[in-house]
Coordinates of C-alpha atoms in Angstrom, one line a residue:
M131 CA 3.7 21.4 -0.8
S132 CA 1.9 19.1 -3.1
E133 CA -0.6 19.3 -5.9
L134 CA -2.5 16.4 -4.4
P135 CA -5.2 17.1 -1.8
V136 CA -4.7 16.6 1.9
I137 CA -7.8 15.0 3.5
D138 CA -8.4 14.9 7.3
V139 CA -10.0 11.6 7.8
S140 CA -10.6 11.9 11.6
P141 CA -14.4 12.0 11.2
L142 CA -14.2 8.5 9.7
L143 CA -12.6 7.3 12.8
A144 CA -15.6 8.2 15.0
T145 CA -17.2 5.1 16.5
D146 CA -19.6 4.1 19.2
P147 CA -19.1 6.7 22.0
T148 CA -19.7 3.9 24.6
D149 CA -16.6 2.0 23.3
P150 CA -13.6 3.5 25.1
A151 CA -11.1 1.2 23.3
A152 CA -12.1 2.8 20.0
A153 CA -11.9 6.4 21.2
N154 CA -9.7 8.7 19.1
P155 CA -9.0 12.2 20.4
A156 CA -8.6 13.4 16.8
A157 CA -12.0 12.1 15.8
T158 CA -15.1 14.3 15.4
D159 CA -17.4 15.1 18.3
R160 CA -19.4 12.0 19.0
A161 CA -21.9 13.9 21.2
D162 CA -23.8 15.1 18.1
P163 CA -24.6 12.2 15.7
A164 CA -26.0 14.6 13.1
A165 CA -22.8 16.7 13.0
A166 CA -20.7 13.5 12.9
G167 CA -22.7 12.3 9.9
L168 CA -22.2 15.5 8.1
A169 CA -18.5 15.5 8.8
K170 CA -18.2 12.0 7.5
R171 CA -20.0 12.9 4.3
A172 CA -17.8 16.0 3.8
V173 CA -14.7 13.8 4.0
A174 CA -16.3 11.2 1.7
E175 CA -17.0 13.9 -0.9
A176 CA -13.4 15.0 -0.8
I177 CA -12.2 11.4 -1.1
G178 CA -14.5 10.8 -4.1
E179 CA -13.3 13.9 -5.9
A180 CA -9.6 12.8 -5.4
C181 CA -10.4 9.2 -6.6
R182 CA -12.1 10.5 -9.8
D183 CA -9.2 12.9 -10.5
S184 CA -5.9 11.2 -9.8
G185 CA -6.7 8.3 -7.5
F186 CA -4.2 9.8 -5.0
F187 CA -4.5 12.0 -1.9
Y188 CA -2.8 12.5 1.5
V189 CA -4.4 11.2 4.7
S190 CA -4.1 13.4 7.8
G191 CA -5.9 13.2 11.1
H192 CA -5.3 9.4 11.0
G193 CA -4.7 8.9 14.7
V194 CA -1.6 6.7 14.2
P195 CA 0.7 7.3 17.2
P196 CA 3.9 9.1 15.9
E197 CA 6.2 6.8 17.8
L198 CA 5.1 3.8 15.7
P199 CA 6.5 5.1 12.4
R200 CA 9.6 6.2 14.3
R201 CA 10.1 2.7 15.7
L202 CA 9.5 1.1 12.3
D203 CA 11.9 3.5 10.6
A204 CA 14.7 3.0 13.1
A205 CA 14.5 -0.8 13.0
S206 CA 14.4 -0.8 9.2
R207 CA 17.5 1.3 9.0
R208 CA 19.3 -1.1 11.3
F209 CA 18.3 -4.0 9.1
F210 CA 19.4 -2.5 5.8
A211 CA 22.7 -1.6 7.3
L212 CA 23.5 -5.2 7.8
P213 CA 25.9 -7.1 5.5
E214 CA 24.3 -8.6 2.5
E215 CA 24.9 -12.2 3.6
V216 CA 23.2 -11.5 6.9
K217 CA 20.1 -9.9 5.2
A218 CA 20.0 -13.0 3.0
E219 CA 19.3 -15.2 6.0
I220 CA 15.7 -14.2 5.6
S221 CA 15.6 -14.3 1.8
M222 CA 12.3 -14.8 0.0
E223 CA 13.5 -18.3 -1.1
R224 CA 13.3 -19.3 2.6
G225 CA 9.7 -18.0 2.8
G226 CA 8.4 -20.5 0.3
K227 CA 4.9 -20.0 -1.1
A228 CA 4.2 -17.4 1.6
W229 CA 6.3 -14.9 -0.5
R230 CA 7.8 -13.3 2.6
G231 CA 11.3 -12.1 3.3
F232 CA 14.2 -10.1 1.8
F233 CA 15.2 -9.5 -1.8
P234 CA 18.4 -7.7 -2.9
V235 CA 18.7 -4.6 -5.1
G236 CA 17.5 -5.6 -8.6
G237 CA 15.7 -8.6 -7.3
E238 CA 12.2 -7.3 -8.0
L239 CA 10.9 -6.4 -11.5
T240 CA 8.5 -3.8 -12.6
S241 CA 7.2 -4.2 -16.2
G242 CA 10.1 -6.7 -16.7
R243 CA 12.9 -4.4 -15.6
P244 CA 14.9 -4.7 -12.4
D245 CA 14.1 -2.0 -9.8
L246 CA 16.9 0.0 -8.0
K247 CA 15.8 -1.0 -4.6
E248 CA 16.0 -3.8 -2.0
G249 CA 13.2 -4.7 0.4
I250 CA 11.4 -7.1 2.7
Y251 CA 7.9 -8.6 2.0
F252 CA 5.5 -9.1 4.9
G253 CA 1.8 -10.1 5.3
A254 CA -0.6 -10.9 8.0
E255 CA 1.1 -13.2 10.5
E256 CA -0.4 -16.6 10.1
P257 CA 0.5 -20.3 10.6
P258 CA 1.9 -22.2 7.7
S259 CA -0.6 -22.6 4.9
P260 CA -0.9 -24.4 1.5
L261 CA -2.3 -21.1 0.1
P262 CA 0.2 -18.9 -1.8
L263 CA 1.0 -15.6 -0.1
H264 CA -0.2 -16.9 3.3
G265 CA 1.9 -18.0 6.3
P266 CA 4.4 -16.8 8.8
N267 CA 6.7 -13.8 8.3
L268 CA 10.4 -13.9 8.3
F269 CA 12.2 -11.6 10.8
P270 CA 15.9 -11.0 11.3
A271 CA 17.4 -12.2 14.5
Q272 CA 19.9 -9.4 14.5
V273 CA 17.1 -6.7 14.7
P274 CA 14.6 -8.3 17.1
E275 CA 12.7 -5.0 17.5
L276 CA 11.6 -5.1 13.8
R277 CA 9.1 -7.9 14.5
D278 CA 7.1 -6.0 17.1
A279 CA 7.2 -2.8 15.1
V280 CA 5.9 -4.6 11.9
L281 CA 3.2 -6.5 13.7
D282 CA 2.0 -3.4 15.6
Y283 CA 2.0 -1.4 12.3
L284 CA 0.0 -4.1 10.5
G285 CA -2.7 -4.0 13.1
T286 CA -2.8 -0.2 13.2
M287 CA -2.9 0.3 9.5
T288 CA -5.5 -2.3 8.9
A289 CA -7.9 -0.3 11.2
L290 CA -7.0 2.9 9.4
A291 CA -7.6 1.3 6.0
Q292 CA -11.0 0.0 7.0
A293 CA -11.9 3.6 8.1
V294 CA -10.7 5.1 4.7
M295 CA -12.7 2.4 2.9
S296 CA -15.8 3.5 4.8
G297 CA -15.3 7.0 3.4
I298 CA -14.9 5.5 -0.1
A299 CA -18.1 3.6 0.4
L300 CA -20.0 6.7 1.4
S301 CA -18.5 8.6 -1.6
L302 CA -20.1 5.9 -3.8
G303 CA -23.5 6.2 -2.2
L304 CA -23.1 3.0 -0.3
D305 CA -23.4 2.2 3.4
E306 CA -20.2 3.0 5.3
D307 CA -19.8 -0.6 6.3
Y308 CA -20.3 -1.9 2.7
F309 CA -16.6 -3.0 2.3
R310 CA -16.0 -3.9 5.9
S311 CA -18.9 -6.4 5.9
G312 CA -18.1 -7.8 2.5
Y313 CA -14.9 -7.6 0.4
T314 CA -12.7 -6.6 3.4
A315 CA -14.4 -8.6 6.1
E316 CA -11.2 -10.8 6.0
P317 CA -8.9 -8.6 3.9
T318 CA -5.7 -9.6 2.2
V319 CA -3.1 -7.5 4.0
L320 CA 0.4 -7.1 2.5
F321 CA 3.2 -4.8 3.6
R322 CA 6.6 -3.9 2.2
I323 CA 9.7 -2.1 3.5
F324 CA 11.7 -0.7 0.6
H325 CA 15.3 0.7 0.7
Y326 CA 16.3 2.8 -2.3
P327 CA 19.9 3.7 -3.0
P328 CA 20.4 7.1 -4.7
A329 CA 19.7 6.9 -8.4
P330 CA 22.6 7.6 -10.7
P331 CA 22.3 11.3 -11.7
D332 CA 23.4 10.6 -15.3
D333 CA 21.0 7.7 -16.0
P334 CA 17.4 8.9 -16.7
D335 CA 16.2 5.3 -17.3
T336 CA 17.1 3.9 -13.9
W337 CA 14.0 3.8 -11.6
G338 CA 13.6 2.7 -8.0
V339 CA 10.2 1.5 -9.2
G340 CA 9.1 1.8 -12.8
E341 CA 5.6 3.0 -13.9
H342 CA 2.9 0.7 -12.5
T343 CA -0.5 0.6 -10.8
D344 CA -1.3 -1.2 -7.5
Y345 CA -3.2 -4.5 -7.6
G346 CA -5.8 -4.2 -4.8
L347 CA -8.2 -1.8 -3.2
L348 CA -6.1 0.7 -1.3
T349 CA -2.5 1.6 -0.5
L350 CA -1.3 3.6 2.4
L351 CA 2.3 4.8 2.0
L352 CA 4.6 6.1 4.7
Q353 CA 7.6 7.9 3.3
D354 CA 10.8 9.1 5.0
A355 CA 12.0 12.7 4.4
N356 CA 13.6 11.9 1.0
G357 CA 11.1 12.3 -1.9
G358 CA 10.9 10.3 -5.1
L359 CA 7.3 9.3 -5.7
Q360 CA 5.7 10.6 -8.9
V361 CA 2.0 10.3 -10.0
R362 CA 0.7 10.4 -13.5
T363 CA -2.3 12.8 -13.2
P364 CA -4.5 14.0 -16.0
R365 CA -2.3 17.1 -16.0
G366 CA 0.9 15.1 -16.4
W367 CA 3.5 13.7 -14.0
I368 CA 3.7 15.4 -10.6
D369 CA 5.7 14.8 -7.4
A370 CA 4.1 13.4 -4.3
P371 CA 6.6 14.6 -1.7
P372 CA 6.6 13.5 2.0
L373 CA 4.4 15.7 4.1
E374 CA 4.8 15.5 7.9
N375 CA 2.4 13.3 9.8
T376 CA 0.5 12.1 6.7
F377 CA 0.2 9.0 4.6
V378 CA 0.0 9.0 0.8
C379 CA -3.2 7.1 -0.1
N380 CA -3.9 5.7 -3.6
I381 CA -6.5 3.3 -4.9
G382 CA -5.7 0.1 -6.9
D383 CA -6.9 -2.0 -9.7
M384 CA -9.7 -3.6 -7.8
L385 CA -11.4 -0.4 -6.9
D386 CA -11.0 0.8 -10.4
K387 CA -12.7 -2.5 -11.6
L388 CA -15.5 -2.2 -9.0
T389 CA -16.3 1.3 -10.2
G390 CA -15.9 0.6 -13.9
G391 CA -13.1 3.1 -14.1
H392 CA -15.0 5.8 -12.3
Y393 CA -12.3 5.8 -9.7
R394 CA -8.8 5.8 -11.1
S395 CA -6.0 3.3 -10.4
T396 CA -3.3 5.6 -11.5
P397 CA 0.2 4.9 -12.7
H398 CA 3.0 6.0 -10.4
R399 CA 6.8 5.5 -10.2
V400 CA 9.8 6.2 -7.9
R401 CA 13.2 7.7 -8.6
N402 CA 15.4 8.6 -5.6
R403 CA 17.1 11.8 -6.6
S404 CA 17.7 13.0 -3.1
G405 CA 21.3 11.8 -2.9
N406 CA 20.4 10.0 0.3
E407 CA 19.3 6.5 1.2
R408 CA 15.5 6.4 1.0
L409 CA 13.0 4.3 2.9
S410 CA 9.3 3.8 2.1
F411 CA 6.7 1.6 3.7
P412 CA 3.7 0.7 1.4
F413 CA 0.8 -1.0 3.1
F414 CA -1.6 -2.8 0.8
F415 CA -5.2 -3.4 1.8
D416 CA -6.9 -5.7 -0.6
P417 CA -10.1 -7.8 -1.0
G418 CA -10.3 -11.2 0.7
W419 CA -8.4 -13.9 -1.0
D420 CA -11.5 -15.8 -2.2
S421 CA -13.5 -12.6 -3.1
E422 CA -14.8 -12.1 -6.6
V423 CA -14.8 -8.5 -7.7
P424 CA -17.7 -7.8 -10.0
P425 CA -18.3 -4.2 -11.0
L426 CA -20.6 -2.0 -9.0
P427 CA -23.6 -0.6 -10.9
Y428 CA -21.8 2.5 -12.3
A429 CA -21.3 3.9 -15.7
P430 CA -18.5 2.0 -17.5
G431 CA -15.2 3.6 -17.8
H432 CA -11.7 2.5 -18.9
R433 CA -8.3 2.1 -17.5
W434 CA -5.1 3.7 -18.7
D435 CA -3.8 0.3 -20.1
G436 CA -7.1 -1.6 -20.6
Q437 CA -5.8 -4.5 -18.5
V438 CA -7.9 -4.7 -15.4
D439 CA -10.6 -7.0 -16.7
F440 CA -10.5 -10.6 -15.3
T441 CA -12.7 -13.3 -13.9
G442 CA -12.2 -15.4 -10.8
T443 CA -11.1 -14.5 -7.3
Y444 CA -8.8 -11.7 -6.1
G445 CA -6.3 -14.3 -5.0
E446 CA -6.0 -15.7 -8.5
Y447 CA -5.5 -12.2 -9.9
L448 CA -2.9 -11.3 -7.3
L449 CA -0.9 -14.4 -7.8
S450 CA -0.8 -13.8 -11.5
K451 CA 0.6 -10.3 -10.9
V452 CA 3.2 -11.3 -8.3
S453 CA 4.5 -14.1 -10.4
K454 CA 5.7 -11.5 -12.9
V455 CA 7.5 -9.4 -10.3
F456 CA 9.6 -12.4 -9.1
P457 CA 9.5 -14.7 -12.1
R458 CA 12.5 -16.9 -11.1
L459 CA 11.2 -17.4 -7.6
F460 CA 7.8 -18.2 -9.0
E461 CA 9.3 -20.9 -11.2
T462 CA 11.1 -22.6 -8.3
L463 CA 7.9 -22.6 -6.2

């Protein structure tokens, strides 16, 4: 059970009934456009309420084939079981400005403190580029199935994120294609696989990930069966445990900025108290690299830390944030 709402987004996946490639058996009945529109707006209202309250909710009815997360999980466990020196063959230093690859436990910082986790950074698969955070991914030769699983997952989750953003657009009184035709026409897509060792039971200050907010528009998180995610709601910190066949969805700094604080980019953190190894798979769906993010015409609000204001492009904002997460790597590049 969770205190966060579970929202069935299948009506948002409804598309042109003449397009068999887009058909989704979980989606709402396309034979009745009026009913489909009402179903979409009901989902949008639920999403809007969640975004105004805690900025977090669970996504069900997403249509993601269950074998895809299973493939991704199995390949990831094979990778993290490898010796450290083998994992380091795809270290982030070898990814250059693309910021792709493996980092060891303690190699990533949150609010200046090392996290109790290791992981791999991925993004959209692209040719080498002079732009930071763009380029090819690094994949381990010892786990060849990880490549296909990651690339399939990126494509599937990009489509799901666009659908969820259409619900967010409707919840704001905008056309459902508002984001797809603008800020996310060419989205910045980032993906992480994190492996958390069990947290020391006698050390309350050791976190898998310390308190933070996400940078972009939307995060879709796949968790394994071991909990650890906590969300700071208006009612205090609550757990966001894994629920079968769902993703945890939360909004980020850019949507907070677009809505003037009306929708909340909420602090969250992770501590693995399960006693087991924990895997999580956050997928980040962000504005295009060159997009500017001016506020939408909504009543002004405020963030929890007052630090979301900036001018310039999303790429400039993202680079300034990531440079603080890996400061030594940033200095060398």
